[in-house]
PDB file of C-alpha atoms and ligand atoms in Angstrom:
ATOM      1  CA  UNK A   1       2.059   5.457  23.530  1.00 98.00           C
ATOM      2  CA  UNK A   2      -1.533   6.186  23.102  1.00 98.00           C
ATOM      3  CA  UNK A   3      -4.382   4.229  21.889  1.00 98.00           C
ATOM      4  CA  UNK A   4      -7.651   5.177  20.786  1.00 98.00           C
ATOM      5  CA  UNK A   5     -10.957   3.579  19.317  1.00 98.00           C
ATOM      6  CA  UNK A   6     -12.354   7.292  18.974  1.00 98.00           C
ATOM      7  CA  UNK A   7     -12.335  10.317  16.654  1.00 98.00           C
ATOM      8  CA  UNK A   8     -13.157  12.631  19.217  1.00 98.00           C
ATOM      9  CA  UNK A   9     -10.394  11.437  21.477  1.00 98.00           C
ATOM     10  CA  UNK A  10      -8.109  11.856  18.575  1.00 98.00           C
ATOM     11  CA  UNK A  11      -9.005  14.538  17.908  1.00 98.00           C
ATOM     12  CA  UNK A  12      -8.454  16.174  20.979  1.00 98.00           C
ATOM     13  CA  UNK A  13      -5.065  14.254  21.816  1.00 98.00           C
ATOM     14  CA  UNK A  14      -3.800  16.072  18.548  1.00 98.00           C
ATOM     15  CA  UNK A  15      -5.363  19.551  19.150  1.00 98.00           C
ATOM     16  CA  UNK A  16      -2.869  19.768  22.298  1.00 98.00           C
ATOM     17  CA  UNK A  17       0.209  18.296  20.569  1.00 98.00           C
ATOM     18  CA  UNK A  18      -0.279  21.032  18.089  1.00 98.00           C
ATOM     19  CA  UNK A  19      -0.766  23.442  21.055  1.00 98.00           C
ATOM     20  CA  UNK A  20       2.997  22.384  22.260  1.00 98.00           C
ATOM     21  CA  UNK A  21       3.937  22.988  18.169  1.00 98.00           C
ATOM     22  CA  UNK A  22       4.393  19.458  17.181  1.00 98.00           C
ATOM     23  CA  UNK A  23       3.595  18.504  13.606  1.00 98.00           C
ATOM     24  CA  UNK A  24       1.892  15.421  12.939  1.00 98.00           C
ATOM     25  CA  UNK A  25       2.336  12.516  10.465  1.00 99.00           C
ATOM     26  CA  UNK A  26       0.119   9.855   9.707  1.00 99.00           C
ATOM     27  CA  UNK A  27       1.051   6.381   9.242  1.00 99.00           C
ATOM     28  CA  UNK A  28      -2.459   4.548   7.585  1.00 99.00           C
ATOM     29  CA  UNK A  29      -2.613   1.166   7.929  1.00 98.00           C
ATOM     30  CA  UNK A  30      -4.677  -2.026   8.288  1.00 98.00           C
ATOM     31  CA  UNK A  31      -2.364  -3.556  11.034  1.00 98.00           C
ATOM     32  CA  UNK A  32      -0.654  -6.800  11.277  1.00 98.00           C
ATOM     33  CA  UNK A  33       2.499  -5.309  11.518  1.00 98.00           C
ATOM     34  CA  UNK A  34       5.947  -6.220   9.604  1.00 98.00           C
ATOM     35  CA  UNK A  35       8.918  -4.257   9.302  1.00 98.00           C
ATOM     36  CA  UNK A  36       7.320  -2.720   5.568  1.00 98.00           C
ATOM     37  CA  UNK A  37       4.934  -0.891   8.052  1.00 98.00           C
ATOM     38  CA  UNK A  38       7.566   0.046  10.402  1.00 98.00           C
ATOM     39  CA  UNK A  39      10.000   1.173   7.632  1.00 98.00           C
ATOM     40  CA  UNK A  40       6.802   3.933   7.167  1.00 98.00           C
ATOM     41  CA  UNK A  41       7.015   4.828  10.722  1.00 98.00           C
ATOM     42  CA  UNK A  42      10.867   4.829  11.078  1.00 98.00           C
ATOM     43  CA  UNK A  43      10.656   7.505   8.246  1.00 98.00           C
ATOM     44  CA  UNK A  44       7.962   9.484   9.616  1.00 98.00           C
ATOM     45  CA  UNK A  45      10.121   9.490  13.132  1.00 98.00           C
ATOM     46  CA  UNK A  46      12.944  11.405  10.824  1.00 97.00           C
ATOM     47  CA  UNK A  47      11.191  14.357  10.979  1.00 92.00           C
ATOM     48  CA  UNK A  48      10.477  14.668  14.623  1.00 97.00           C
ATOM     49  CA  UNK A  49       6.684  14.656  14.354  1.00 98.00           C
ATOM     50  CA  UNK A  50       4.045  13.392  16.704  1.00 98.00           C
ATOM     51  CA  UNK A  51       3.169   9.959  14.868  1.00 99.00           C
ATOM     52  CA  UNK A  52      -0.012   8.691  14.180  1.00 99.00           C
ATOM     53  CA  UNK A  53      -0.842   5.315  13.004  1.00 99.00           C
ATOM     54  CA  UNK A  54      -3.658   4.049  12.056  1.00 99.00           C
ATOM     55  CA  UNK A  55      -5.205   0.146  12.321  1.00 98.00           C
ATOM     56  CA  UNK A  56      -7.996  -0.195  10.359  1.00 98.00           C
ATOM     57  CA  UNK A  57      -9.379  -3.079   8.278  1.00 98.00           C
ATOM     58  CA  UNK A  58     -11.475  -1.076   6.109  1.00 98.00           C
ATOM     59  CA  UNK A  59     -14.315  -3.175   5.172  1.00 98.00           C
ATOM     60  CA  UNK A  60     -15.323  -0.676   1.920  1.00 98.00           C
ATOM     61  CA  UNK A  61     -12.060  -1.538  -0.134  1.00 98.00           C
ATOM     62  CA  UNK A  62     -12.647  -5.351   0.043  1.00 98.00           C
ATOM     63  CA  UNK A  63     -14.835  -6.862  -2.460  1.00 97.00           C
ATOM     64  CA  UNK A  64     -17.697  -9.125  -1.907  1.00 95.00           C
ATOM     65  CA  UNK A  65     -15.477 -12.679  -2.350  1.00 92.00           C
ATOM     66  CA  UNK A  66     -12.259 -11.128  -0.860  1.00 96.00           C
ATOM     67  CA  UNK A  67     -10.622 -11.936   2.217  1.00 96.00           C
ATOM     68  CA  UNK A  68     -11.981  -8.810   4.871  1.00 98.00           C
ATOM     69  CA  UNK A  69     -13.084 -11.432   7.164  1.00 97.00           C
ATOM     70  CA  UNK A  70     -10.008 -13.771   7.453  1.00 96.00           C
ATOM     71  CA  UNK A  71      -7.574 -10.758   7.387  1.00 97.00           C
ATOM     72  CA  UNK A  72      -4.948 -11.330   9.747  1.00 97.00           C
ATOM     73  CA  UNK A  73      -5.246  -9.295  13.030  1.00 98.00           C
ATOM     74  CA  UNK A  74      -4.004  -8.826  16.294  1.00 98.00           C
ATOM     75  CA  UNK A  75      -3.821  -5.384  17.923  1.00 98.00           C
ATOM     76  CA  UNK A  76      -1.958  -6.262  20.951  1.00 98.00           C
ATOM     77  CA  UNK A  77       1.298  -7.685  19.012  1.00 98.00           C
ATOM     78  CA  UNK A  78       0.764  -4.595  16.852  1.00 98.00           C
ATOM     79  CA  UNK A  79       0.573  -2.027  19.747  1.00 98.00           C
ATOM     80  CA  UNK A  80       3.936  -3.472  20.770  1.00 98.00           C
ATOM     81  CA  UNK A  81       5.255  -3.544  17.334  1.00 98.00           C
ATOM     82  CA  UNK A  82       4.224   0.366  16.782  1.00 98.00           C
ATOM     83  CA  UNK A  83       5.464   1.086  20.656  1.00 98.00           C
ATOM     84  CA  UNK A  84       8.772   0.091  20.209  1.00 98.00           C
ATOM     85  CA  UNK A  85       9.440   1.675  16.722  1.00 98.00           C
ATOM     86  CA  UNK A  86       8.243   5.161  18.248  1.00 98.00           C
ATOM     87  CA  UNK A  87       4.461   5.403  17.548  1.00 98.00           C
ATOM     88  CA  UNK A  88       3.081   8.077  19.737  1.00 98.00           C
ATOM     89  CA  UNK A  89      -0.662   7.457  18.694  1.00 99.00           C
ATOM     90  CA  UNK A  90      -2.577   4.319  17.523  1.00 99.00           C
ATOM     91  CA  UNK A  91      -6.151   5.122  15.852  1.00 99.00           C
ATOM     92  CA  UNK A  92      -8.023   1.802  16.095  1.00 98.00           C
ATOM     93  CA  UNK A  93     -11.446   2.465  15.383  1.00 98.00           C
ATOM     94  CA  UNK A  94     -14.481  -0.161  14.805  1.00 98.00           C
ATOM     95  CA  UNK A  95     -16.346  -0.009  11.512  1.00 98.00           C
ATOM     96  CA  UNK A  96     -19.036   1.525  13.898  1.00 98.00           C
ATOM     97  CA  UNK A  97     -16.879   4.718  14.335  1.00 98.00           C
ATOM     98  CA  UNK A  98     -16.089   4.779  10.792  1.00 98.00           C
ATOM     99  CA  UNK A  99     -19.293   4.358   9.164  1.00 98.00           C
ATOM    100  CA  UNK A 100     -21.994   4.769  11.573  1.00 97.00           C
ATOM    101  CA  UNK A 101     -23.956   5.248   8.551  1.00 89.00           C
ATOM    102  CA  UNK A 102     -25.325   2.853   5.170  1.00 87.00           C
ATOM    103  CA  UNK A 103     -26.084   6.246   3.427  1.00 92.00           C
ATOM    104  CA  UNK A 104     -22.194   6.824   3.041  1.00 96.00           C
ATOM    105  CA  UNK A 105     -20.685   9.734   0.799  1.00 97.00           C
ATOM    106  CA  UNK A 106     -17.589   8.615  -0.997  1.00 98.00           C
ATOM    107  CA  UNK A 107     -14.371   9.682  -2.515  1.00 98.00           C
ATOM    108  CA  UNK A 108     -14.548   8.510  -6.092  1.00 98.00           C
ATOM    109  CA  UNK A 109     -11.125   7.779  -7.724  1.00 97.00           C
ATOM    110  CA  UNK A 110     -10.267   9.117 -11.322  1.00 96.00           C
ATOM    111  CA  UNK A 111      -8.433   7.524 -14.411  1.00 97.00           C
ATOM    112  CA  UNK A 112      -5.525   6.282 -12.191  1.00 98.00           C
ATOM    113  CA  UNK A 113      -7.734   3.725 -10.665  1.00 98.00           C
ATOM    114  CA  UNK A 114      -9.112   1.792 -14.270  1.00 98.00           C
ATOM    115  CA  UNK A 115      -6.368  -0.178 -14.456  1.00 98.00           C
ATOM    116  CA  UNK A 116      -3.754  -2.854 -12.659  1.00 98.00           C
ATOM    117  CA  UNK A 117      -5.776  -3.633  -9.353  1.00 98.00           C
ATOM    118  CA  UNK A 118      -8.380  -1.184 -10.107  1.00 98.00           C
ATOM    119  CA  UNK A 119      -8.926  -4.088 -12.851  1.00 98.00           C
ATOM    120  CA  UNK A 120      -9.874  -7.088 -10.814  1.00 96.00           C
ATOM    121  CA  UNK A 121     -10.802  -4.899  -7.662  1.00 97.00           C
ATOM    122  CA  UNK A 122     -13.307  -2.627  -9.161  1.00 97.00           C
ATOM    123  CA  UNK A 123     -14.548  -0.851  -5.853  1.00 97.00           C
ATOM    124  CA  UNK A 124     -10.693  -1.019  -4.284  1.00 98.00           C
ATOM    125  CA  UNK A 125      -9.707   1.970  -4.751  1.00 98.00           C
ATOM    126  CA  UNK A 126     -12.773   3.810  -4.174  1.00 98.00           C
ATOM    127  CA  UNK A 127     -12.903   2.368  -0.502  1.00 98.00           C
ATOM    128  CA  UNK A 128      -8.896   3.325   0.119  1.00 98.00           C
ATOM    129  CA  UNK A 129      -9.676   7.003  -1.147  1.00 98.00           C
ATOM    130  CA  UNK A 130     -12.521   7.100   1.197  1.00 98.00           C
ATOM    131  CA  UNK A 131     -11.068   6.012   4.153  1.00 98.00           C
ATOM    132  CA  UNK A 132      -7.740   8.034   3.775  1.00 99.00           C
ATOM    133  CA  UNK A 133      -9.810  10.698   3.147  1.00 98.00           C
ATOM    134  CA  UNK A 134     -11.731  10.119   6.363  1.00 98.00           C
ATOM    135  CA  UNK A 135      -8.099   9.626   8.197  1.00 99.00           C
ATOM    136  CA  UNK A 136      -6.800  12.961   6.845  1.00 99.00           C
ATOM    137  CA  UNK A 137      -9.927  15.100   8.049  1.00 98.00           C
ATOM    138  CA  UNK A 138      -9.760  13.657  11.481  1.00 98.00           C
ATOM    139  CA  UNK A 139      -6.212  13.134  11.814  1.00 99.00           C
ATOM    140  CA  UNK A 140      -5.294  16.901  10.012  1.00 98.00           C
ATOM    141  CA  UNK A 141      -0.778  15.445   9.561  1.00 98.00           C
ATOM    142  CA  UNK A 142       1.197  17.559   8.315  1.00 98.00           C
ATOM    143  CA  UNK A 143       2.491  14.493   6.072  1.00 98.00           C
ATOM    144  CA  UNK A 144       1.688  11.496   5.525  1.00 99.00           C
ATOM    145  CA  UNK A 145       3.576   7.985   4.574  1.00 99.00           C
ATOM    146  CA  UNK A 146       2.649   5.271   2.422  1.00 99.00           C
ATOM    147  CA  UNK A 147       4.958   2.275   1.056  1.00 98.00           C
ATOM    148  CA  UNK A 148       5.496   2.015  -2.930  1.00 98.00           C
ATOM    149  CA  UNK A 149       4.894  -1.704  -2.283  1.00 98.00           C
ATOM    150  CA  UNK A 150       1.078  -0.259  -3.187  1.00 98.00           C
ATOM    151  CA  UNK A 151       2.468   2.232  -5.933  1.00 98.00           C
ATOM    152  CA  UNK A 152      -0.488   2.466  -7.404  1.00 98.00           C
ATOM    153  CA  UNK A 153      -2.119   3.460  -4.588  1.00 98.00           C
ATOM    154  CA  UNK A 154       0.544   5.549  -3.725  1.00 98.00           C
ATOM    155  CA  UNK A 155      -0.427   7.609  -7.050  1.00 98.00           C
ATOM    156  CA  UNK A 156      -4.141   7.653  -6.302  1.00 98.00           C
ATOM    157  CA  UNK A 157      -3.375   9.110  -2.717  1.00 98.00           C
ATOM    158  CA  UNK A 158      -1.050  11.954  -4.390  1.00 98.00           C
ATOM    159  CA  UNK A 159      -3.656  12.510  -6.870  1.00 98.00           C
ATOM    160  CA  UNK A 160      -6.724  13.245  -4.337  1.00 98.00           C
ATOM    161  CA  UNK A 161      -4.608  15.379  -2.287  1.00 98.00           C
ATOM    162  CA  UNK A 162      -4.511  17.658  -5.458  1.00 98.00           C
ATOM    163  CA  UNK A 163      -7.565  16.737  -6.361  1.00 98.00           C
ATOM    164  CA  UNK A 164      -9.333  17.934  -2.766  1.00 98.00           C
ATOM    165  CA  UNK A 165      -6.733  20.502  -1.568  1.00 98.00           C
ATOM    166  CA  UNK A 166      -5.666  18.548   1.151  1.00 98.00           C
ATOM    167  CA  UNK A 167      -2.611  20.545   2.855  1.00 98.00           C
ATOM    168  CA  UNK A 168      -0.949  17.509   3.505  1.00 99.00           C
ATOM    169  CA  UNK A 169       2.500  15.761   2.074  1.00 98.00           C
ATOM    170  CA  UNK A 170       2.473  12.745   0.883  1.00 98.00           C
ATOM    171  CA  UNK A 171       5.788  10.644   1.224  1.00 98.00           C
ATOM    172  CA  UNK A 172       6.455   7.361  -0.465  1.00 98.00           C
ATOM    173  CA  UNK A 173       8.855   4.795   1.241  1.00 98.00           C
ATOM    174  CA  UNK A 174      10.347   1.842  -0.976  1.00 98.00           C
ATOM    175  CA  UNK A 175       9.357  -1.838  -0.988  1.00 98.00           C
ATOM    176  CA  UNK A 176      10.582  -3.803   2.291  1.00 98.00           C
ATOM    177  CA  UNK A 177      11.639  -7.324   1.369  1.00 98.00           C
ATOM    178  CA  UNK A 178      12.630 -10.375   3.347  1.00 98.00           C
ATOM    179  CA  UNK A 179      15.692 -11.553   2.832  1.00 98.00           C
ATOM    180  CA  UNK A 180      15.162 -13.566   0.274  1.00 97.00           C
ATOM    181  CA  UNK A 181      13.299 -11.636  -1.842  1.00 98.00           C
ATOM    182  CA  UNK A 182       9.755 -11.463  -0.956  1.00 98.00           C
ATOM    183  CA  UNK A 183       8.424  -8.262  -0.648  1.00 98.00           C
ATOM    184  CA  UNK A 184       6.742  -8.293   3.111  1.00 98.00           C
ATOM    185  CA  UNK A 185       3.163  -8.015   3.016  1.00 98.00           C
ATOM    186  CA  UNK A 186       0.673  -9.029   6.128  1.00 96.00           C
ATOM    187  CA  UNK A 187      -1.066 -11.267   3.402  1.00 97.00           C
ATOM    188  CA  UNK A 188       2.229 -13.308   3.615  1.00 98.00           C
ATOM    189  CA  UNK A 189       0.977 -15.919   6.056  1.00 97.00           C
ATOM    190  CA  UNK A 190      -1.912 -17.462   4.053  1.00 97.00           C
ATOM    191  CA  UNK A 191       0.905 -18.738   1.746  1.00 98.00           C
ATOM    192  CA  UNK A 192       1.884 -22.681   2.266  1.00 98.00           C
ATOM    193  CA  UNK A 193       5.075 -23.181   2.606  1.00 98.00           C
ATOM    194  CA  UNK A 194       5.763 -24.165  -1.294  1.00 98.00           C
ATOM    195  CA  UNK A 195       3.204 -21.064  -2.346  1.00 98.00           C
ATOM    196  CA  UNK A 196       5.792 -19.108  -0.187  1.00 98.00           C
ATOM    197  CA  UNK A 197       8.783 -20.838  -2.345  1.00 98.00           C
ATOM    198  CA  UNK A 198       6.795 -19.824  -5.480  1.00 98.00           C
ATOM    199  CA  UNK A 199       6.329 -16.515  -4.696  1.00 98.00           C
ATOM    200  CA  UNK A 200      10.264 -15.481  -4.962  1.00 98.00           C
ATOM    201  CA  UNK A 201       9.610 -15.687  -8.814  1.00 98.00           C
ATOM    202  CA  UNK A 202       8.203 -12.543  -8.894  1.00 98.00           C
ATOM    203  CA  UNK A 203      11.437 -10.690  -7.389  1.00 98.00           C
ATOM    204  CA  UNK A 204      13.042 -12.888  -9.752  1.00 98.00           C
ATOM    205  CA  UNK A 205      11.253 -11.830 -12.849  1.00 98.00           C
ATOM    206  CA  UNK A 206      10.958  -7.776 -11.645  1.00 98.00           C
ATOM    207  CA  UNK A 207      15.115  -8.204 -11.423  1.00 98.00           C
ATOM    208  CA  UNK A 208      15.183 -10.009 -14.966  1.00 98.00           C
ATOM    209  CA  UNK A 209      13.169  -7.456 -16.449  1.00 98.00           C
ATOM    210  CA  UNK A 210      15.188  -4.532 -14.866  1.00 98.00           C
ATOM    211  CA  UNK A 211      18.244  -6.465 -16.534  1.00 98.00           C
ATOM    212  CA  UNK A 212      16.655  -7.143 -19.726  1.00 98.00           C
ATOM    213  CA  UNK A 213      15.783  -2.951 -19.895  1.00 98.00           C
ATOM    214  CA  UNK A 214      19.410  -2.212 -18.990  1.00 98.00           C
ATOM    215  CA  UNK A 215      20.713  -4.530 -21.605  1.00 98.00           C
ATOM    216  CA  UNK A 216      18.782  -2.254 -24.372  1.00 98.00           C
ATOM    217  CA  UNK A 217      15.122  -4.084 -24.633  1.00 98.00           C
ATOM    218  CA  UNK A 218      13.286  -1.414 -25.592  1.00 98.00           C
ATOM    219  CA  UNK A 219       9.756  -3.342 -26.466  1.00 98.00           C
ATOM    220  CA  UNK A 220       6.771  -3.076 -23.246  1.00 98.00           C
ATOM    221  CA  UNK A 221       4.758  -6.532 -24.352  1.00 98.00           C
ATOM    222  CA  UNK A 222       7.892  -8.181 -25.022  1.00 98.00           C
ATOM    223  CA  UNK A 223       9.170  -7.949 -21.519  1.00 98.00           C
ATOM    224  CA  UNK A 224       6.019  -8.502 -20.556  1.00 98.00           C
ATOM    225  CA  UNK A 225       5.555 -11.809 -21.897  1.00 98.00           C
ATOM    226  CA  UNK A 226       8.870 -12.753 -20.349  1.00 98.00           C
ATOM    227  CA  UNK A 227       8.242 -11.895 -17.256  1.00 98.00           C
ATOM    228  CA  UNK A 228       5.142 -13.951 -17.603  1.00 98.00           C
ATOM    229  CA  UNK A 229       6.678 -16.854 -19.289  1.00 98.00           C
ATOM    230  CA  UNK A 230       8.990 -16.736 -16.123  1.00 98.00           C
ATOM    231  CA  UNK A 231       6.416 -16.884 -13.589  1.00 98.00           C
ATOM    232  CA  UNK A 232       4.229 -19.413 -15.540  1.00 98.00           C
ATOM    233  CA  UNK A 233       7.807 -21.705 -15.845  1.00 98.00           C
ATOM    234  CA  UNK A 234       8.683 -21.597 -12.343  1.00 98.00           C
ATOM    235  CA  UNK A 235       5.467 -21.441 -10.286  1.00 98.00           C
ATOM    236  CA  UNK A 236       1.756 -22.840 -10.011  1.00 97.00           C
ATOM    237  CA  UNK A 237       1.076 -18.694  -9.217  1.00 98.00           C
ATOM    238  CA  UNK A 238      -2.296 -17.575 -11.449  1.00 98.00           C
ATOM    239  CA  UNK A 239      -1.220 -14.682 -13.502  1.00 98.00           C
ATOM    240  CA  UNK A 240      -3.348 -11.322 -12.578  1.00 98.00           C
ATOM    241  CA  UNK A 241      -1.675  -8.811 -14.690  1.00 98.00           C
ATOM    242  CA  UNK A 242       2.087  -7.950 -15.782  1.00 98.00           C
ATOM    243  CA  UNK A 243       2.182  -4.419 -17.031  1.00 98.00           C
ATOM    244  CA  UNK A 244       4.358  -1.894 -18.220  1.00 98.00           C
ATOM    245  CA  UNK A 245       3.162   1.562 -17.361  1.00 98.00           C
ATOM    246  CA  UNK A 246       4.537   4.837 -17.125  1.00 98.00           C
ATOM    247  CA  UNK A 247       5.672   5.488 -13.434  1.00 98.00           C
ATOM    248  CA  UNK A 248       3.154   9.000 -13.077  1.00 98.00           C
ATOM    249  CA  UNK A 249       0.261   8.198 -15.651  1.00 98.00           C
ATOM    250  CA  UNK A 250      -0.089   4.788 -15.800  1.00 98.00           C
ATOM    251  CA  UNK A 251      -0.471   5.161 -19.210  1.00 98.00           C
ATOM    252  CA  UNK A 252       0.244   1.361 -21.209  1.00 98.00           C
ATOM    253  CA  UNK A 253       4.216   1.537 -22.207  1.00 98.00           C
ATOM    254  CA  UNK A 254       5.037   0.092 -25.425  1.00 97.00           C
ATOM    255  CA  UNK A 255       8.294   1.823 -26.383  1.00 98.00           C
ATOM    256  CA  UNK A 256      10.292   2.165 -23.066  1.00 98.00           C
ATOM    257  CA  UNK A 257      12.099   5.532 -22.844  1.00 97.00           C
ATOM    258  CA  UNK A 258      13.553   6.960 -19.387  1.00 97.00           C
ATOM    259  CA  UNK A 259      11.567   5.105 -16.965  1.00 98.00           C
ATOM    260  CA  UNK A 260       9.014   3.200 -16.525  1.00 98.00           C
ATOM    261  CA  UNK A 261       6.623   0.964 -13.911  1.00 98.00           C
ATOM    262  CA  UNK A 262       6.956  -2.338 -13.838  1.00 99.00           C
ATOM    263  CA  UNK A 263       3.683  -4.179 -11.984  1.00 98.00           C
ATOM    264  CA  UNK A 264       2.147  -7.238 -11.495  1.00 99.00           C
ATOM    265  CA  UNK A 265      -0.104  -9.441  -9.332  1.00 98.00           C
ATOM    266  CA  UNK A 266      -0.490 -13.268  -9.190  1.00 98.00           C
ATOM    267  CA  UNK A 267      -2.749 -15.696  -7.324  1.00 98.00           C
ATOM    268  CA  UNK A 268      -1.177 -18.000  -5.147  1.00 98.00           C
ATOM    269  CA  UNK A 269      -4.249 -20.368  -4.064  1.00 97.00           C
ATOM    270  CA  UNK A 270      -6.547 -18.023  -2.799  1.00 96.00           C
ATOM    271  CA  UNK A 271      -3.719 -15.748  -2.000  1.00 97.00           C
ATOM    272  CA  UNK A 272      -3.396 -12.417  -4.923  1.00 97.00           C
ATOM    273  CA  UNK A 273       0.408 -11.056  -3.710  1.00 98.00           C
ATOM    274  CA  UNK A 274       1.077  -7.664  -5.872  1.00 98.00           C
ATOM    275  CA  UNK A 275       4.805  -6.579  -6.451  1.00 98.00           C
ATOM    276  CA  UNK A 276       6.679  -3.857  -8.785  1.00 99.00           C
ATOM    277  CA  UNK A 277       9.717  -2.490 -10.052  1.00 98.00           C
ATOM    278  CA  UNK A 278      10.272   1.284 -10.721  1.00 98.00           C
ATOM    279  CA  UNK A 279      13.141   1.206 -13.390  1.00 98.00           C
ATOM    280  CA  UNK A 280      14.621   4.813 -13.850  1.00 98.00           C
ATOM    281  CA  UNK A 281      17.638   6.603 -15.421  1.00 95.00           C
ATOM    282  CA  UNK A 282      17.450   4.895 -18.539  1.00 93.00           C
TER     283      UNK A 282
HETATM  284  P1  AMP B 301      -1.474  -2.243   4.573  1.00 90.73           P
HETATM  285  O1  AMP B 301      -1.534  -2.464   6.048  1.00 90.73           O
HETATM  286  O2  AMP B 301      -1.131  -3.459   3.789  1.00 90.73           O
HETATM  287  O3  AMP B 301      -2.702  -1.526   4.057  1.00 90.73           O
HETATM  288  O4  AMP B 301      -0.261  -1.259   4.313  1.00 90.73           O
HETATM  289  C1  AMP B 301      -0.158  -0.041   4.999  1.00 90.73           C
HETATM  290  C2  AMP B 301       0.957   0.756   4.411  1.00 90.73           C
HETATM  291  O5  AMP B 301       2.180   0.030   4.502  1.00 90.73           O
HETATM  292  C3  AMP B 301       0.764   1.086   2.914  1.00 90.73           C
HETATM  293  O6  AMP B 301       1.217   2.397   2.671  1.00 90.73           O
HETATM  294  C4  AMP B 301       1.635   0.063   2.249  1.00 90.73           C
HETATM  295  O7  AMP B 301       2.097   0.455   0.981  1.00 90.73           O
HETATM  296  C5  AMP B 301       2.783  -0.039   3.234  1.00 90.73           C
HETATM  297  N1  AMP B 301       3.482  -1.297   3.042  1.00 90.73           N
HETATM  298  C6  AMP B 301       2.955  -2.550   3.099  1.00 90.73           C
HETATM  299  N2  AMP B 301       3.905  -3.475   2.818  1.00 90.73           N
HETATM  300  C7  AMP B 301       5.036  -2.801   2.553  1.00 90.73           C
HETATM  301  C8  AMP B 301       6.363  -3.182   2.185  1.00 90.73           C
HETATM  302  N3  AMP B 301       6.713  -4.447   2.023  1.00 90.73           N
HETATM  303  N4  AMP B 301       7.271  -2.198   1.992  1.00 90.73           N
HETATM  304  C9  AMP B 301       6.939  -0.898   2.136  1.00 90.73           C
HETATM  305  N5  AMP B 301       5.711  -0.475   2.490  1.00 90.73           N
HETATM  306  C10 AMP B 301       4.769  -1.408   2.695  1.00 90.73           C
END
């Protein structure tokens, strides 16, 4: 396995793969591996593709009071991680690399962003777009993978792809979740031990919901307010949003018809955990 801190390295390490007729896939990430990331790179492998991932802690899709500077990392324990699960390519580039320059162009996100994170995270989205934007023009996959633990995001990368004409497939890989429930996420170890107890509710409450739907509830706000009557019963966790929306749109879902989104986020402490439940074939 390869690493590199530079675009022009890349670059050229991915001109001569291509030479030999290898496609490429892209695995973006911000490191501090778990098995949610590898999941991405297990898929990617499928295809028999040269695999790229990236590790970058993007500084332009954290907001002033969030957490870019205690983010967990360690690339050595991730080069490992990524070596063993078949990475052929690790992009680890500074901030330098990235932005050499405070007079930045950026990729502005449409409608899709207004709501759920884009809520409490105004510039989030704006700063993912950009960097995978940045990652796809230097990187050039043929695919590219991203986890539906971030559906949302998932949506706003399919969306610029057609938006910009990027050649590129995007392929969504489901929620990874420890064994008891919790979906894996590297923002996982701020939690306390009791936060980390707490958390499970929202599993809990995605699963109730999906059962509730099943069973013939019909009504968005109702579920809603279960789901957060749930949380708020078994947990100290700070409700962030619970939202019904449909699963392409994210349009607000009031009547539920054949499918639909369901998302939320909560504050544990200082820690915001996100989860969701796609429930389909209704
Ligand atoms: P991150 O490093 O948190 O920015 O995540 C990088 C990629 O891994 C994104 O596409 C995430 O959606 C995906 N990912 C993170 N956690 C999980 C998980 N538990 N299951 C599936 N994909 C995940």
């Amino acid at each position: 396995m390869l690493i590199s801190t530079k675009i022009s390295e890349i670059r050229e390490i991915i001109r001569e793969e291509r030479k030999k007729g290898k496609e490429i896939a892209l695995v973006p990430t911000m490191g501090y591996l778990h098995e949610g990331h590898l999941a991405l790179v297990k898929e990617a492998k499928k295809s028999g593709a040269f695999v790229v991932m990236s590790i970058f802690v993007n500084p332009l899709q954290f907001g002033p009071n969030e957490d870019f500077d205690r983010y967990p990392r360690n690339i050595e324990r991730d080069a490992r991680l990524a070596e063993e699960a078949g990475v052929n390519l690790i992009f680890n580039p500074g901030v330098e690399e990235m932005y050499p320059t405070t007079n930045l162009s950026t990729v502005a996100v449409g409608k899709l962003g207004d709501c759920l994170c884009g809520t409490s995270r105004p510039t989030h989205f704006n700063g993912v777009t950009t960097v995978v934007s940045k990652l796809f023009n230097i990187v050039q996959p043929d695919r590219a993978y991203f986890g539906q633990k971030d559906y949302q995001q998932y949506l706003i990368i399919k969306q610029v792809v057609k938006d910009l004409n990027f050649p590129i497939e995007i392929v969504p890989v489901p929620i990874v979740r420890e064994s008891d429930g919790l979906a894996l996420s590297s923002r996982n170890v701020y939690l306390s031990p009791e936060q980390r107890q707490e958390a499970l509710v929202l599993q809990k409450s995605l699963k109730a919901a999906d059962e509730w739907i099943r069973q013939g509830e019909r009504s968005g706000s109702l579920i809603e307010e279960k789901i957060k009557e749930m949380i708020r019963g078994e947990s100290s966790g700070e409700i962030d949003y619970v939202e019904l929306r449909h699963p392409e749109t994210l349009d607000r879902v009031e009547m539920i018809e054949d499918s639909v989104l369901i998302a939320l986020a909560v504050r544990f402490g200082s820690t915001r955990l996100i989860d969701n439940k796609l429930v389909e074939g209704l």
